[in-house]
Amino acid sequence: MTKLTVIAGPTAVGKGTVVRYILEHHPEVKLSISATTREPRPGELDGVHYHFVSDAQFDEMIKKGELLEYAVVHKKHKYGTPRNPVEEAIANNQQIILEIDLQGARLVKKAMPEANLIFIAPPSWEELGRRLAERGTESPEQIAVRLETAKEELAAQAEFDHVVVNEDVAKCAQDVLDLMQA
Ligand code: 5GP
């Protein structure tokens, strides 16, 4: 059974909600906490949602080889997966999920071909735009950039091992769990 599951998909598709649902119902599954140079959103906690670091700290992590993969996402901030927790989880035979972007997913597959890559897709393009606007956390300019990235990401779904449509959170989470345990 593959221990490493990479979950990617366009902005506002509901990846975070699906992942939270999985963790709530399966506390034995671990989630990789990424490092990022972006500012925390209201309610986000350092060390819980992300490790919020400065640009210099992030570059230091790269230099020391502490990141399994990293990428500049939405043309702005750096995001990366700390290597140690992933290697530890695999060594301890624990399931671990990485919720990262398309570039990161490609890099992980290259570094660890046994990784299971799952793409979460929206029911439709229109629905994706609606969910993003509804979230209300991004400015119109940020929304435009995110939709541009989303177009590129949707075009790459064939590179993934599996595609799961997020119509309903519980159903999507179960589909992902089934794939993790297959
Ligand atoms: P957000 O700023 O909305 O939390 O995340 C923006 C994007 O960064 C999402 O697509 C998310 O999957 C991606 N992301 C989060 N952590 C990582 C990471 O460690 N590596 C990469 N490559 N992307 C990440």
PDB file of C-alpha atoms and ligand atoms in Angstrom:
ATOM      1  CA  MET A   1       0.000   0.000   0.000  1.00  0.00           C
ATOM      2  CA  THR A   2       1.301   3.474  -0.854  1.00  0.00           C
ATOM      3  CA  LYS A   3       1.880   5.587   2.224  1.00  0.00           C
ATOM      4  CA  LEU A   4       2.282   8.896   0.455  1.00  0.00           C
ATOM      5  CA  THR A   5      -0.752  10.557  -1.100  1.00  0.00           C
ATOM      6  CA  VAL A   6      -0.480  13.846  -2.956  1.00  0.00           C
ATOM      7  CA  ILE A   7      -3.687  15.826  -3.303  1.00  0.00           C
ATOM      8  CA  ALA A   8      -3.789  18.666  -5.797  1.00  0.00           C
ATOM      9  CA  GLY A   9      -6.437  20.521  -7.701  1.00  0.00           C
ATOM     10  CA  PRO A  10      -7.419  24.061  -8.635  1.00  0.00           C
ATOM     11  CA  THR A  11      -7.977  26.875  -6.179  1.00  0.00           C
ATOM     12  CA  ALA A  12     -11.283  26.820  -4.259  1.00  0.00           C
ATOM     13  CA  VAL A  13     -12.118  23.294  -5.419  1.00  0.00           C
ATOM     14  CA  GLY A  14     -12.501  22.360  -1.754  1.00  0.00           C
ATOM     15  CA  LYS A  15      -9.274  20.333  -1.328  1.00  0.00           C
ATOM     16  CA  GLY A  16      -8.786  21.718   2.174  1.00  0.00           C
ATOM     17  CA  THR A  17     -12.308  20.776   3.241  1.00  0.00           C
ATOM     18  CA  VAL A  18     -11.938  17.277   1.828  1.00  0.00           C
ATOM     19  CA  VAL A  19      -8.586  16.814   3.580  1.00  0.00           C
ATOM     20  CA  ARG A  20      -9.991  18.101   6.906  1.00  0.00           C
ATOM     21  CA  TYR A  21     -12.895  15.661   6.570  1.00  0.00           C
ATOM     22  CA  ILE A  22     -10.464  12.772   6.050  1.00  0.00           C
ATOM     23  CA  LEU A  23      -8.341  13.761   9.075  1.00  0.00           C
ATOM     24  CA  GLU A  24     -11.390  14.161  11.325  1.00  0.00           C
ATOM     25  CA  HIS A  25     -12.681  10.716  10.453  1.00  0.00           C
ATOM     26  CA  HIS A  26      -9.271   9.043  10.248  1.00  0.00           C
ATOM     27  CA  PRO A  27      -7.000  10.549  12.916  1.00  0.00           C
ATOM     28  CA  GLU A  28      -4.342   7.963  12.070  1.00  0.00           C
ATOM     29  CA  VAL A  29      -3.741   9.740   8.747  1.00  0.00           C
ATOM     30  CA  LYS A  30      -1.097  12.465   8.950  1.00  0.00           C
ATOM     31  CA  LEU A  31      -1.042  15.755   7.070  1.00  0.00           C
ATOM     32  CA  SER A  32       2.190  17.353   5.944  1.00  0.00           C
ATOM     33  CA  ILE A  33       2.401  20.971   7.157  1.00  0.00           C
ATOM     34  CA  SER A  34       3.964  23.125   4.472  1.00  0.00           C
ATOM     35  CA  ALA A  35       6.241  26.098   4.875  1.00  0.00           C
ATOM     36  CA  THR A  36       5.103  29.273   3.146  1.00  0.00           C
ATOM     37  CA  THR A  37       6.202  32.877   2.751  1.00  0.00           C
ATOM     38  CA  ARG A  38       2.636  34.188   2.469  1.00  0.00           C
ATOM     39  CA  GLU A  39       0.937  36.028   5.325  1.00  0.00           C
ATOM     40  CA  PRO A  40      -1.446  34.045   7.551  1.00  0.00           C
ATOM     41  CA  ARG A  41      -5.143  34.535   6.781  1.00  0.00           C
ATOM     42  CA  PRO A  42      -7.417  35.385   9.728  1.00  0.00           C
ATOM     43  CA  GLY A  43      -7.667  32.325  11.949  1.00  0.00           C
ATOM     44  CA  GLU A  44      -4.616  30.560  10.506  1.00  0.00           C
ATOM     45  CA  LEU A  45      -2.061  29.414  13.063  1.00  0.00           C
ATOM     46  CA  ASP A  46       1.681  28.993  12.680  1.00  0.00           C
ATOM     47  CA  GLY A  47       2.649  25.332  12.877  1.00  0.00           C
ATOM     48  CA  VAL A  48      -0.961  24.215  12.398  1.00  0.00           C
ATOM     49  CA  HIS A  49      -2.066  25.424   8.980  1.00  0.00           C
ATOM     50  CA  TYR A  50       1.402  26.294   7.724  1.00  0.00           C
ATOM     51  CA  HIS A  51       4.853  27.099   9.012  1.00  0.00           C
ATOM     52  CA  PHE A  52       4.805  30.815   8.202  1.00  0.00           C
ATOM     53  CA  VAL A  53       8.382  31.836   7.407  1.00  0.00           C
ATOM     54  CA  SER A  54      10.248  34.795   5.905  1.00  0.00           C
ATOM     55  CA  ASP A  55      11.779  34.688   2.446  1.00  0.00           C
ATOM     56  CA  ALA A  56      15.247  34.376   4.031  1.00  0.00           C
ATOM     57  CA  GLN A  57      14.131  31.487   6.270  1.00  0.00           C
ATOM     58  CA  PHE A  58      12.590  29.720   3.278  1.00  0.00           C
ATOM     59  CA  ASP A  59      15.784  30.101   1.250  1.00  0.00           C
ATOM     60  CA  GLU A  60      17.748  28.716   4.182  1.00  0.00           C
ATOM     61  CA  MET A  61      15.503  25.638   4.255  1.00  0.00           C
ATOM     62  CA  ILE A  62      16.148  25.125   0.528  1.00  0.00           C
ATOM     63  CA  LYS A  63      19.902  25.516   1.048  1.00  0.00           C
ATOM     64  CA  LYS A  64      19.947  22.949   3.830  1.00  0.00           C
ATOM     65  CA  GLY A  65      17.986  20.454   1.714  1.00  0.00           C
ATOM     66  CA  GLU A  66      15.132  20.464   4.215  1.00  0.00           C
ATOM     67  CA  LEU A  67      12.385  20.620   1.588  1.00  0.00           C
ATOM     68  CA  LEU A  68      11.177  17.616  -0.379  1.00  0.00           C
ATOM     69  CA  GLU A  69       9.768  19.992  -2.997  1.00  0.00           C
ATOM     70  CA  TYR A  70       8.953  23.689  -3.265  1.00  0.00           C
ATOM     71  CA  ALA A  71       7.357  26.034  -5.746  1.00  0.00           C
ATOM     72  CA  VAL A  72       6.246  29.605  -6.287  1.00  0.00           C
ATOM     73  CA  VAL A  73       2.449  29.402  -6.298  1.00  0.00           C
ATOM     74  CA  HIS A  74       0.049  31.888  -7.904  1.00  0.00           C
ATOM     75  CA  LYS A  75       3.142  33.761  -9.147  1.00  0.00           C
ATOM     76  CA  LYS A  76       3.734  35.182  -5.708  1.00  0.00           C
ATOM     77  CA  HIS A  77       4.706  33.232  -2.619  1.00  0.00           C
ATOM     78  CA  LYS A  78       6.912  30.214  -2.013  1.00  0.00           C
ATOM     79  CA  TYR A  79       5.428  27.021  -0.605  1.00  0.00           C
ATOM     80  CA  GLY A  80       7.345  23.860   0.266  1.00  0.00           C
ATOM     81  CA  THR A  81       7.033  20.455   1.913  1.00  0.00           C
ATOM     82  CA  PRO A  82       9.380  19.780   4.846  1.00  0.00           C
ATOM     83  CA  ARG A  83      11.175  16.533   4.053  1.00  0.00           C
ATOM     84  CA  ASN A  84      11.572  15.028   7.557  1.00  0.00           C
ATOM     85  CA  PRO A  85       7.917  14.496   8.553  1.00  0.00           C
ATOM     86  CA  VAL A  86       7.230  12.758   5.225  1.00  0.00           C
ATOM     87  CA  GLU A  87      10.202  10.422   5.539  1.00  0.00           C
ATOM     88  CA  GLU A  88       9.316   9.706   9.183  1.00  0.00           C
ATOM     89  CA  ALA A  89       5.697   8.866   8.343  1.00  0.00           C
ATOM     90  CA  ILE A  90       6.785   6.483   5.592  1.00  0.00           C
ATOM     91  CA  ALA A  91       9.360   4.859   7.903  1.00  0.00           C
ATOM     92  CA  ASN A  92       6.663   4.435  10.597  1.00  0.00           C
ATOM     93  CA  ASN A  93       4.231   2.934   8.123  1.00  0.00           C
ATOM     94  CA  GLN A  94       1.794   5.831   8.526  1.00  0.00           C
ATOM     95  CA  GLN A  95      -0.358   7.298   5.785  1.00  0.00           C
ATOM     96  CA  ILE A  96       0.587  10.897   5.005  1.00  0.00           C
ATOM     97  CA  ILE A  97      -1.187  13.416   2.769  1.00  0.00           C
ATOM     98  CA  LEU A  98       0.484  16.313   0.980  1.00  0.00           C
ATOM     99  CA  GLU A  99      -1.904  19.019  -0.190  1.00  0.00           C
ATOM    100  CA  ILE A 100       0.227  20.894  -2.685  1.00  0.00           C
ATOM    101  CA  ASP A 101       0.080  22.530  -6.111  1.00  0.00           C
ATOM    102  CA  LEU A 102       0.604  20.983  -9.534  1.00  0.00           C
ATOM    103  CA  GLN A 103       4.300  21.880  -9.742  1.00  0.00           C
ATOM    104  CA  GLY A 104       4.882  20.326  -6.331  1.00  0.00           C
ATOM    105  CA  ALA A 105       2.918  17.197  -7.262  1.00  0.00           C
ATOM    106  CA  ARG A 106       5.137  16.724 -10.310  1.00  0.00           C
ATOM    107  CA  LEU A 107       8.303  17.154  -8.233  1.00  0.00           C
ATOM    108  CA  VAL A 108       7.146  14.656  -5.597  1.00  0.00           C
ATOM    109  CA  LYS A 109       6.308  12.083  -8.282  1.00  0.00           C
ATOM    110  CA  LYS A 110       9.808  12.516  -9.680  1.00  0.00           C
ATOM    111  CA  ALA A 111      11.460  12.167  -6.256  1.00  0.00           C
ATOM    112  CA  MET A 112       9.133   9.392  -5.037  1.00  0.00           C
ATOM    113  CA  PRO A 113       7.503   7.518  -7.927  1.00  0.00           C
ATOM    114  CA  GLU A 114       5.511   5.376  -5.486  1.00  0.00           C
ATOM    115  CA  ALA A 115       3.494   8.467  -4.436  1.00  0.00           C
ATOM    116  CA  ASN A 116      -0.202   8.272  -5.236  1.00  0.00           C
ATOM    117  CA  LEU A 117      -1.244  11.462  -7.056  1.00  0.00           C
ATOM    118  CA  ILE A 118      -4.920  12.374  -6.715  1.00  0.00           C
ATOM    119  CA  PHE A 119      -6.449  15.331  -8.549  1.00  0.00           C
ATOM    120  CA  ILE A 120      -9.569  16.908  -7.042  1.00  0.00           C
ATOM    121  CA  ALA A 121     -11.680  18.373  -9.860  1.00  0.00           C
ATOM    122  CA  PRO A 122     -14.660  20.757  -9.656  1.00  0.00           C
ATOM    123  CA  PRO A 123     -18.042  19.652 -11.023  1.00  0.00           C
ATOM    124  CA  SER A 124     -17.667  22.436 -13.625  1.00  0.00           C
ATOM    125  CA  TRP A 125     -15.617  25.548 -14.461  1.00  0.00           C
ATOM    126  CA  GLU A 126     -18.584  27.788 -13.560  1.00  0.00           C
ATOM    127  CA  GLU A 127     -18.902  26.149 -10.152  1.00  0.00           C
ATOM    128  CA  LEU A 128     -15.198  26.737  -9.485  1.00  0.00           C
ATOM    129  CA  GLY A 129     -15.556  30.481 -10.200  1.00  0.00           C
ATOM    130  CA  ARG A 130     -18.592  30.607  -7.930  1.00  0.00           C
ATOM    131  CA  ARG A 131     -16.803  28.870  -5.026  1.00  0.00           C
ATOM    132  CA  LEU A 132     -13.807  31.188  -5.337  1.00  0.00           C
ATOM    133  CA  ALA A 133     -15.949  34.348  -5.325  1.00  0.00           C
ATOM    134  CA  GLU A 134     -18.003  32.995  -2.418  1.00  0.00           C
ATOM    135  CA  ARG A 135     -14.909  32.386  -0.267  1.00  0.00           C
ATOM    136  CA  GLY A 136     -14.341  36.140  -0.248  1.00  0.00           C
ATOM    137  CA  THR A 137     -10.724  35.982   0.925  1.00  0.00           C
ATOM    138  CA  GLU A 138      -9.114  37.207  -2.314  1.00  0.00           C
ATOM    139  CA  SER A 139      -9.245  40.541  -4.136  1.00  0.00           C
ATOM    140  CA  PRO A 140     -10.587  40.642  -7.751  1.00  0.00           C
ATOM    141  CA  GLU A 141      -6.962  40.747  -8.989  1.00  0.00           C
ATOM    142  CA  GLN A 142      -6.003  37.730  -6.875  1.00  0.00           C
ATOM    143  CA  ILE A 143      -9.097  35.888  -8.107  1.00  0.00           C
ATOM    144  CA  ALA A 144      -8.062  36.534 -11.714  1.00  0.00           C
ATOM    145  CA  VAL A 145      -4.547  35.152 -11.077  1.00  0.00           C
ATOM    146  CA  ARG A 146      -5.958  32.106  -9.271  1.00  0.00           C
ATOM    147  CA  LEU A 147      -8.362  31.354 -12.139  1.00  0.00           C
ATOM    148  CA  GLU A 148      -5.460  31.596 -14.574  1.00  0.00           C
ATOM    149  CA  THR A 149      -3.513  29.045 -12.503  1.00  0.00           C
ATOM    150  CA  ALA A 150      -6.653  26.902 -12.239  1.00  0.00           C
ATOM    151  CA  LYS A 151      -6.940  26.705 -16.029  1.00  0.00           C
ATOM    152  CA  GLU A 152      -3.388  25.355 -16.262  1.00  0.00           C
ATOM    153  CA  GLU A 153      -4.014  22.916 -13.407  1.00  0.00           C
ATOM    154  CA  LEU A 154      -7.236  21.547 -14.912  1.00  0.00           C
ATOM    155  CA  ALA A 155      -5.385  20.922 -18.164  1.00  0.00           C
ATOM    156  CA  ALA A 156      -2.890  18.703 -16.301  1.00  0.00           C
ATOM    157  CA  GLN A 157      -5.289  16.271 -14.620  1.00  0.00           C
ATOM    158  CA  ALA A 158      -4.297  13.442 -16.954  1.00  0.00           C
ATOM    159  CA  GLU A 159      -0.830  13.429 -15.342  1.00  0.00           C
ATOM    160  CA  PHE A 160      -2.367  12.231 -12.072  1.00  0.00           C
ATOM    161  CA  ASP A 161      -2.923   8.632 -11.023  1.00  0.00           C
ATOM    162  CA  HIS A 162      -6.575   9.397 -10.192  1.00  0.00           C
ATOM    163  CA  VAL A 163      -9.147  12.175 -10.656  1.00  0.00           C
ATOM    164  CA  VAL A 164     -11.944  12.616  -8.101  1.00  0.00           C
ATOM    165  CA  VAL A 165     -14.767  15.140  -8.619  1.00  0.00           C
ATOM    166  CA  ASN A 166     -15.731  17.175  -5.536  1.00  0.00           C
ATOM    167  CA  GLU A 167     -19.481  17.448  -5.846  1.00  0.00           C
ATOM    168  CA  ASP A 168     -20.094  16.475  -2.228  1.00  0.00           C
ATOM    169  CA  VAL A 169     -17.383  16.646   0.464  1.00  0.00           C
ATOM    170  CA  ALA A 170     -18.195  13.371   2.260  1.00  0.00           C
ATOM    171  CA  LYS A 171     -18.438  11.431  -1.005  1.00  0.00           C
ATOM    172  CA  CYS A 172     -15.228  12.953  -2.376  1.00  0.00           C
ATOM    173  CA  ALA A 173     -13.375  12.224   0.897  1.00  0.00           C
ATOM    174  CA  GLN A 174     -14.553   8.610   0.814  1.00  0.00           C
ATOM    175  CA  ASP A 175     -13.415   8.248  -2.805  1.00  0.00           C
ATOM    176  CA  VAL A 176      -9.980   9.551  -1.816  1.00  0.00           C
ATOM    177  CA  LEU A 177      -9.819   7.208   1.203  1.00  0.00           C
ATOM    178  CA  ASP A 178     -10.750   4.264  -0.990  1.00  0.00           C
ATOM    179  CA  LEU A 179      -7.900   5.179  -3.346  1.00  0.00           C
ATOM    180  CA  MET A 180      -5.481   5.570  -0.414  1.00  0.00           C
ATOM    181  CA  GLN A 181      -6.384   2.137   0.872  1.00  0.00           C
ATOM    182  CA  ALA A 182      -6.582   0.374  -2.495  1.00  0.00           C
TER     183      ALA A 182
HETATM  184  P1  5GP B   1      -3.166  28.886  -0.082  1.00  0.00           P
HETATM  185  O1  5GP B   1      -2.363  30.144  -0.170  1.00  0.00           O
HETATM  186  O2  5GP B   1      -4.564  29.098  -0.630  1.00  0.00           O
HETATM  187  O3  5GP B   1      -3.155  28.263   1.277  1.00  0.00           O
HETATM  188  O4  5GP B   1      -2.485  27.810  -1.027  1.00  0.00           O
HETATM  189  C1  5GP B   1      -2.200  28.135  -2.334  1.00  0.00           C
HETATM  190  C2  5GP B   1      -1.702  26.934  -3.077  1.00  0.00           C
HETATM  191  O5  5GP B   1      -0.437  26.496  -2.567  1.00  0.00           O
HETATM  192  C3  5GP B   1      -2.622  25.720  -3.024  1.00  0.00           C
HETATM  193  O6  5GP B   1      -2.803  25.265  -4.352  1.00  0.00           O
HETATM  194  C4  5GP B   1      -1.832  24.726  -2.230  1.00  0.00           C
HETATM  195  O7  5GP B   1      -2.121  23.411  -2.631  1.00  0.00           O
HETATM  196  C5  5GP B   1      -0.410  25.089  -2.577  1.00  0.00           C
HETATM  197  N1  5GP B   1       0.550  24.583  -1.586  1.00  0.00           N
HETATM  198  C6  5GP B   1       0.398  24.532  -0.249  1.00  0.00           C
HETATM  199  N2  5GP B   1       1.474  24.000   0.325  1.00  0.00           N
HETATM  200  C7  5GP B   1       2.332  23.664  -0.664  1.00  0.00           C
HETATM  201  C8  5GP B   1       3.627  23.041  -0.698  1.00  0.00           C
HETATM  202  O8  5GP B   1       4.216  22.667   0.313  1.00  0.00           O
HETATM  203  N3  5GP B   1       4.193  22.885  -1.918  1.00  0.00           N
HETATM  204  C9  5GP B   1       3.585  23.283  -3.069  1.00  0.00           C
HETATM  205  N4  5GP B   1       4.205  23.047  -4.218  1.00  0.00           N
HETATM  206  N5  5GP B   1       2.370  23.857  -3.073  1.00  0.00           N
HETATM  207  C10 5GP B   1       1.747  24.054  -1.890  1.00  0.00           C
END
